[in-house]
Amino acid sequence: MRWSYVALALLLACGDDSDGMAGDASGECTRDAECDDGLFCNGTERCEGGDASTSARCVAGEPPCTGRCDESRERCLGCDVPDADGDGQAAIECGGTDCDDGDPNRFVGNVETCDSVGRDEDCDPTTFGEDLDRDGFVDDRCCNVQAGGELLCGTDCDDLRDSVSPSSVDACNDRDDDCDG
C-alpha cells in the first residue's frame, strides 16, 4: 500500500506539455516543458528566474517568424508565395503594394466601389467611390474605413446632378442643392 502512494506521488510529480499551462505563460514552473503551450507560431516558452526568495516563472517565447506563420504545418511562410490571393500584386510584407493579400478584390489600382460598409477596394483610404456627375464631390453613400477605424464618406447628396453639391448655392426649388440637410 505504501508503494502505491509513492508511485502515485511520483506519477503526479511528472508533468507533460499539457499541464494546464497552455496559453498561459505566466505560472510558476520548475522546467521548460511545464510552460509549453503547444503552439509553434508564438515561440517556445521557457521557465526562467527564481532564487531563494522567488519562484521561477514561465516567460513567453519569441515568435520564430518575422512574417507570416502557418500553425497547422508549424512553419514560417516566407515570400515564396508573394501573391497569396492571386490578384497580381505581392503582399506588403513581401515588398509589394497589396494591402490585403487574403482578398483578391482589394489591391492597388482596383476600381473603388461605392458602398456604405467602408470596404477599400483600391488600397487608398482617401478614395471611396466615383463622382458620377463630375462635380468634384463623391456620393455621400460611398465610404471607406480609415486607419483609426472612423468612417470617411463622400459629401454629395445627389451624385446624379452636377448642380447639387456641398459647394452649390441653395435655390428655392424644393431640393437640397448645397447638401446641408
PDB file of C-alpha atoms in Angstrom:
ATOM      1  CA  MET A   1       0.000   0.000   0.000  1.00  0.00           C
ATOM      2  CA  ARG A   2       2.829   2.366   0.880  1.00  0.00           C
ATOM      3  CA  TRP A   3       4.426   1.745  -2.543  1.00  0.00           C
ATOM      4  CA  SER A   4       1.215   2.692  -4.306  1.00  0.00           C
ATOM      5  CA  TYR A   5       1.244   6.093  -2.566  1.00  0.00           C
ATOM      6  CA  VAL A   6       4.875   6.622  -3.551  1.00  0.00           C
ATOM      7  CA  ALA A   7       4.135   5.589  -7.147  1.00  0.00           C
ATOM      8  CA  LEU A   8       1.121   7.908  -7.246  1.00  0.00           C
ATOM      9  CA  ALA A   9       3.167  10.811  -5.869  1.00  0.00           C
ATOM     10  CA  LEU A  10       5.895  10.238  -8.473  1.00  0.00           C
ATOM     11  CA  LEU A  11       3.340   9.983 -11.247  1.00  0.00           C
ATOM     12  CA  LEU A  12       1.703  13.266 -10.236  1.00  0.00           C
ATOM     13  CA  ALA A  13       5.086  14.978  -9.981  1.00  0.00           C
ATOM     14  CA  CYS A  14       5.880  14.138 -13.599  1.00  0.00           C
ATOM     15  CA  GLY A  15       4.487  16.862 -15.835  1.00  0.00           C
ATOM     16  CA  ASP A  16       3.872  16.954 -19.546  1.00  0.00           C
ATOM     17  CA  ASP A  17       3.338  19.631 -22.163  1.00  0.00           C
ATOM     18  CA  SER A  18      -0.314  19.965 -21.287  1.00  0.00           C
ATOM     19  CA  ASP A  19      -0.391  20.509 -17.537  1.00  0.00           C
ATOM     20  CA  GLY A  20      -2.889  23.345 -17.624  1.00  0.00           C
ATOM     21  CA  MET A  21      -0.373  25.993 -18.616  1.00  0.00           C
ATOM     22  CA  ALA A  22      -1.499  26.002 -22.254  1.00  0.00           C
ATOM     23  CA  GLY A  23      -1.926  29.573 -23.388  1.00  0.00           C
ATOM     24  CA  ASP A  24      -0.797  30.975 -20.005  1.00  0.00           C
ATOM     25  CA  ALA A  25       2.942  31.536 -19.934  1.00  0.00           C
ATOM     26  CA  SER A  26       2.871  33.262 -16.547  1.00  0.00           C
ATOM     27  CA  GLY A  27       2.676  30.487 -13.929  1.00  0.00           C
ATOM     28  CA  GLU A  28       5.279  29.082 -11.616  1.00  0.00           C
ATOM     29  CA  CYS A  29       7.465  26.351 -13.050  1.00  0.00           C
ATOM     30  CA  THR A  30      10.460  24.137 -12.445  1.00  0.00           C
ATOM     31  CA  ARG A  31      11.297  23.254 -16.058  1.00  0.00           C
ATOM     32  CA  ASP A  32      10.613  24.497 -19.599  1.00  0.00           C
ATOM     33  CA  ALA A  33       8.189  21.703 -20.517  1.00  0.00           C
ATOM     34  CA  GLU A  34       5.720  22.985 -17.918  1.00  0.00           C
ATOM     35  CA  CYS A  35       5.426  26.262 -19.842  1.00  0.00           C
ATOM     36  CA  ASP A  36       4.928  24.863 -23.341  1.00  0.00           C
ATOM     37  CA  ASP A  37       1.510  25.819 -24.753  1.00  0.00           C
ATOM     38  CA  GLY A  38       1.959  23.538 -27.763  1.00  0.00           C
ATOM     39  CA  LEU A  39       1.779  26.354 -30.319  1.00  0.00           C
ATOM     40  CA  PHE A  40       4.540  26.904 -32.872  1.00  0.00           C
ATOM     41  CA  CYS A  41       3.883  30.435 -34.111  1.00  0.00           C
ATOM     42  CA  ASN A  42       4.197  32.190 -30.745  1.00  0.00           C
ATOM     43  CA  GLY A  43       7.603  30.719 -29.936  1.00  0.00           C
ATOM     44  CA  THR A  44       8.944  28.396 -27.279  1.00  0.00           C
ATOM     45  CA  GLU A  45       8.049  29.376 -23.730  1.00  0.00           C
ATOM     46  CA  ARG A  46      10.759  28.996 -21.079  1.00  0.00           C
ATOM     47  CA  CYS A  47      10.984  28.580 -17.324  1.00  0.00           C
ATOM     48  CA  GLU A  48      13.239  31.378 -16.063  1.00  0.00           C
ATOM     49  CA  GLY A  49      14.257  33.202 -12.942  1.00  0.00           C
ATOM     50  CA  GLY A  50      13.714  32.103  -9.447  1.00  0.00           C
ATOM     51  CA  ASP A  51      16.042  32.252  -6.499  1.00  0.00           C
ATOM     52  CA  ALA A  52      15.807  31.663  -2.768  1.00  0.00           C
ATOM     53  CA  SER A  53      13.074  34.313  -2.399  1.00  0.00           C
ATOM     54  CA  THR A  54      11.099  33.909  -5.649  1.00  0.00           C
ATOM     55  CA  SER A  55       9.835  31.061  -7.759  1.00  0.00           C
ATOM     56  CA  ALA A  56      10.791  30.525 -11.373  1.00  0.00           C
ATOM     57  CA  ARG A  57       8.080  31.663 -13.790  1.00  0.00           C
ATOM     58  CA  CYS A  58       7.089  30.879 -17.351  1.00  0.00           C
ATOM     59  CA  VAL A  59       8.051  33.562 -19.857  1.00  0.00           C
ATOM     60  CA  ALA A  60       6.723  33.899 -23.381  1.00  0.00           C
ATOM     61  CA  GLY A  61       8.959  32.897 -26.233  1.00  0.00           C
ATOM     62  CA  GLU A  62       9.975  34.923 -29.266  1.00  0.00           C
ATOM     63  CA  PRO A  63       7.931  34.160 -32.382  1.00  0.00           C
ATOM     64  CA  PRO A  64      10.041  32.121 -34.814  1.00  0.00           C
ATOM     65  CA  CYS A  65       8.802  34.023 -37.877  1.00  0.00           C
ATOM     66  CA  THR A  66       9.286  37.625 -38.876  1.00  0.00           C
ATOM     67  CA  GLY A  67       6.420  37.424 -41.355  1.00  0.00           C
ATOM     68  CA  ARG A  68       3.505  35.064 -41.648  1.00  0.00           C
ATOM     69  CA  CYS A  69       3.319  31.745 -39.836  1.00  0.00           C
ATOM     70  CA  ASP A  70       1.378  28.552 -40.586  1.00  0.00           C
ATOM     71  CA  GLU A  71       0.428  26.977 -37.254  1.00  0.00           C
ATOM     72  CA  SER A  72      -1.055  23.834 -38.825  1.00  0.00           C
ATOM     73  CA  ARG A  73       2.221  22.977 -40.590  1.00  0.00           C
ATOM     74  CA  GLU A  74       4.466  24.553 -37.956  1.00  0.00           C
ATOM     75  CA  ARG A  75       6.466  26.612 -40.412  1.00  0.00           C
ATOM     76  CA  CYS A  76       7.206  30.193 -41.336  1.00  0.00           C
ATOM     77  CA  LEU A  77       5.766  31.479 -44.574  1.00  0.00           C
ATOM     78  CA  GLY A  78       8.294  33.499 -46.471  1.00  0.00           C
ATOM     79  CA  CYS A  79       7.758  35.315 -49.688  1.00  0.00           C
ATOM     80  CA  ASP A  80       7.969  32.174 -51.778  1.00  0.00           C
ATOM     81  CA  VAL A  81       4.247  32.858 -52.433  1.00  0.00           C
ATOM     82  CA  PRO A  82       4.275  36.677 -52.526  1.00  0.00           C
ATOM     83  CA  ASP A  83       0.765  36.913 -54.044  1.00  0.00           C
ATOM     84  CA  ALA A  84      -1.328  34.601 -51.877  1.00  0.00           C
ATOM     85  CA  ASP A  85      -4.693  35.847 -53.162  1.00  0.00           C
ATOM     86  CA  GLY A  86      -3.770  35.718 -56.861  1.00  0.00           C
ATOM     87  CA  ASP A  87      -4.716  39.302 -57.688  1.00  0.00           C
ATOM     88  CA  GLY A  88      -1.414  40.005 -59.426  1.00  0.00           C
ATOM     89  CA  GLN A  89       0.094  42.102 -56.625  1.00  0.00           C
ATOM     90  CA  ALA A  90       2.527  40.979 -53.947  1.00  0.00           C
ATOM     91  CA  ALA A  91       1.765  41.425 -50.259  1.00  0.00           C
ATOM     92  CA  ILE A  92       3.181  44.484 -48.496  1.00  0.00           C
ATOM     93  CA  GLU A  93       5.269  42.246 -46.200  1.00  0.00           C
ATOM     94  CA  CYS A  94       6.870  40.753 -49.326  1.00  0.00           C
ATOM     95  CA  GLY A  95       7.773  44.169 -50.752  1.00  0.00           C
ATOM     96  CA  GLY A  96       4.560  44.606 -52.757  1.00  0.00           C
ATOM     97  CA  THR A  97       1.659  47.033 -52.507  1.00  0.00           C
ATOM     98  CA  ASP A  98      -1.313  44.710 -51.856  1.00  0.00           C
ATOM     99  CA  CYS A  99      -2.996  45.993 -48.685  1.00  0.00           C
ATOM    100  CA  ASP A 100      -4.923  42.729 -48.134  1.00  0.00           C
ATOM    101  CA  ASP A 101      -3.222  39.675 -49.615  1.00  0.00           C
ATOM    102  CA  GLY A 102      -6.035  37.479 -48.355  1.00  0.00           C
ATOM    103  CA  ASP A 103      -8.664  39.166 -50.552  1.00  0.00           C
ATOM    104  CA  PRO A 104      -8.338  39.136 -54.366  1.00  0.00           C
ATOM    105  CA  ASN A 105     -10.761  42.087 -54.597  1.00  0.00           C
ATOM    106  CA  ARG A 106      -8.530  44.512 -52.679  1.00  0.00           C
ATOM    107  CA  PHE A 107      -5.376  45.776 -54.421  1.00  0.00           C
ATOM    108  CA  VAL A 108      -3.764  48.967 -55.690  1.00  0.00           C
ATOM    109  CA  GLY A 109      -5.351  50.031 -58.967  1.00  0.00           C
ATOM    110  CA  ASN A 110      -8.611  48.157 -58.450  1.00  0.00           C
ATOM    111  CA  VAL A 111     -11.753  50.180 -59.168  1.00  0.00           C
ATOM    112  CA  GLU A 112     -13.189  51.646 -55.972  1.00  0.00           C
ATOM    113  CA  THR A 113     -16.813  50.643 -55.481  1.00  0.00           C
ATOM    114  CA  CYS A 114     -19.339  52.837 -53.721  1.00  0.00           C
ATOM    115  CA  ASP A 115     -20.515  51.112 -50.560  1.00  0.00           C
ATOM    116  CA  SER A 116     -21.666  52.156 -47.122  1.00  0.00           C
ATOM    117  CA  VAL A 117     -19.723  49.463 -45.232  1.00  0.00           C
ATOM    118  CA  GLY A 118     -16.359  51.105 -45.857  1.00  0.00           C
ATOM    119  CA  ARG A 119     -14.690  48.458 -47.998  1.00  0.00           C
ATOM    120  CA  ASP A 120     -11.492  49.833 -49.560  1.00  0.00           C
ATOM    121  CA  GLU A 121     -11.058  48.045 -52.887  1.00  0.00           C
ATOM    122  CA  ASP A 122      -8.114  50.115 -54.202  1.00  0.00           C
ATOM    123  CA  CYS A 123      -5.935  50.220 -51.034  1.00  0.00           C
ATOM    124  CA  ASP A 124      -6.289  54.020 -50.904  1.00  0.00           C
ATOM    125  CA  PRO A 125      -8.416  55.137 -47.943  1.00  0.00           C
ATOM    126  CA  THR A 126      -8.881  58.616 -49.455  1.00  0.00           C
ATOM    127  CA  THR A 127     -10.861  57.333 -52.448  1.00  0.00           C
ATOM    128  CA  PHE A 128     -14.240  55.809 -51.744  1.00  0.00           C
ATOM    129  CA  GLY A 129     -16.338  55.903 -54.900  1.00  0.00           C
ATOM    130  CA  GLU A 130     -16.919  57.546 -58.222  1.00  0.00           C
ATOM    131  CA  ASP A 131     -18.071  61.101 -58.824  1.00  0.00           C
ATOM    132  CA  LEU A 132     -20.833  60.233 -61.281  1.00  0.00           C
ATOM    133  CA  ASP A 133     -21.875  63.817 -62.028  1.00  0.00           C
ATOM    134  CA  ARG A 134     -18.238  65.012 -62.136  1.00  0.00           C
ATOM    135  CA  ASP A 135     -18.833  67.977 -59.838  1.00  0.00           C
ATOM    136  CA  GLY A 136     -15.822  67.151 -57.666  1.00  0.00           C
ATOM    137  CA  PHE A 137     -17.797  65.519 -54.837  1.00  0.00           C
ATOM    138  CA  VAL A 138     -18.344  61.790 -54.186  1.00  0.00           C
ATOM    139  CA  ASP A 139     -21.770  60.352 -53.323  1.00  0.00           C
ATOM    140  CA  ASP A 140     -22.448  60.550 -49.569  1.00  0.00           C
ATOM    141  CA  ARG A 141     -23.384  56.845 -49.573  1.00  0.00           C
ATOM    142  CA  CYS A 142     -19.796  55.899 -50.503  1.00  0.00           C
ATOM    143  CA  CYS A 143     -17.482  55.339 -47.532  1.00  0.00           C
ATOM    144  CA  ASN A 144     -14.079  53.915 -46.511  1.00  0.00           C
ATOM    145  CA  VAL A 145     -12.830  52.898 -43.081  1.00  0.00           C
ATOM    146  CA  GLN A 146      -9.752  54.939 -42.170  1.00  0.00           C
ATOM    147  CA  ALA A 147      -6.659  53.761 -40.279  1.00  0.00           C
ATOM    148  CA  GLY A 148      -8.113  54.879 -36.933  1.00  0.00           C
ATOM    149  CA  GLY A 149     -11.360  52.995 -37.558  1.00  0.00           C
ATOM    150  CA  GLU A 150     -13.525  56.007 -38.360  1.00  0.00           C
ATOM    151  CA  LEU A 151     -15.710  56.009 -41.469  1.00  0.00           C
ATOM    152  CA  LEU A 152     -14.965  58.642 -44.144  1.00  0.00           C
ATOM    153  CA  CYS A 153     -17.826  59.194 -46.589  1.00  0.00           C
ATOM    154  CA  GLY A 154     -18.477  61.340 -49.621  1.00  0.00           C
ATOM    155  CA  THR A 155     -20.395  64.603 -49.264  1.00  0.00           C
ATOM    156  CA  ASP A 156     -22.521  64.823 -52.444  1.00  0.00           C
ATOM    157  CA  CYS A 157     -26.184  64.307 -51.520  1.00  0.00           C
ATOM    158  CA  ASP A 158     -27.215  63.856 -55.188  1.00  0.00           C
ATOM    159  CA  ASP A 159     -24.386  62.462 -57.296  1.00  0.00           C
ATOM    160  CA  LEU A 160     -26.521  62.370 -60.429  1.00  0.00           C
ATOM    161  CA  ARG A 161     -26.896  66.189 -60.668  1.00  0.00           C
ATOM    162  CA  ASP A 162     -23.811  68.367 -61.026  1.00  0.00           C
ATOM    163  CA  SER A 163     -25.844  71.361 -59.813  1.00  0.00           C
ATOM    164  CA  VAL A 164     -26.212  69.678 -56.402  1.00  0.00           C
ATOM    165  CA  SER A 165     -23.098  69.518 -54.172  1.00  0.00           C
ATOM    166  CA  PRO A 166     -21.720  70.981 -50.939  1.00  0.00           C
ATOM    167  CA  SER A 167     -20.313  73.922 -52.950  1.00  0.00           C
ATOM    168  CA  SER A 168     -23.637  74.804 -54.616  1.00  0.00           C
ATOM    169  CA  VAL A 169     -25.923  77.635 -53.547  1.00  0.00           C
ATOM    170  CA  ASP A 170     -29.302  76.521 -52.266  1.00  0.00           C
ATOM    171  CA  ALA A 171     -32.155  77.647 -54.540  1.00  0.00           C
ATOM    172  CA  CYS A 172     -35.872  77.693 -53.798  1.00  0.00           C
ATOM    173  CA  ASN A 173     -36.710  74.541 -55.726  1.00  0.00           C
ATOM    174  CA  ASP A 174     -37.802  72.021 -53.063  1.00  0.00           C
ATOM    175  CA  ARG A 175     -34.375  70.359 -53.304  1.00  0.00           C
ATOM    176  CA  ASP A 176     -31.286  70.466 -51.048  1.00  0.00           C
ATOM    177  CA  ASP A 177     -28.877  71.967 -53.596  1.00  0.00           C
ATOM    178  CA  ASP A 178     -25.998  72.557 -51.135  1.00  0.00           C
ATOM    179  CA  CYS A 179     -26.275  69.216 -49.280  1.00  0.00           C
ATOM    180  CA  ASP A 180     -26.581  70.824 -45.857  1.00  0.00           C
ATOM    181  CA  GLY A 181     -29.729  68.928 -44.947  1.00  0.00           C
TER     182      GLY A 181
END
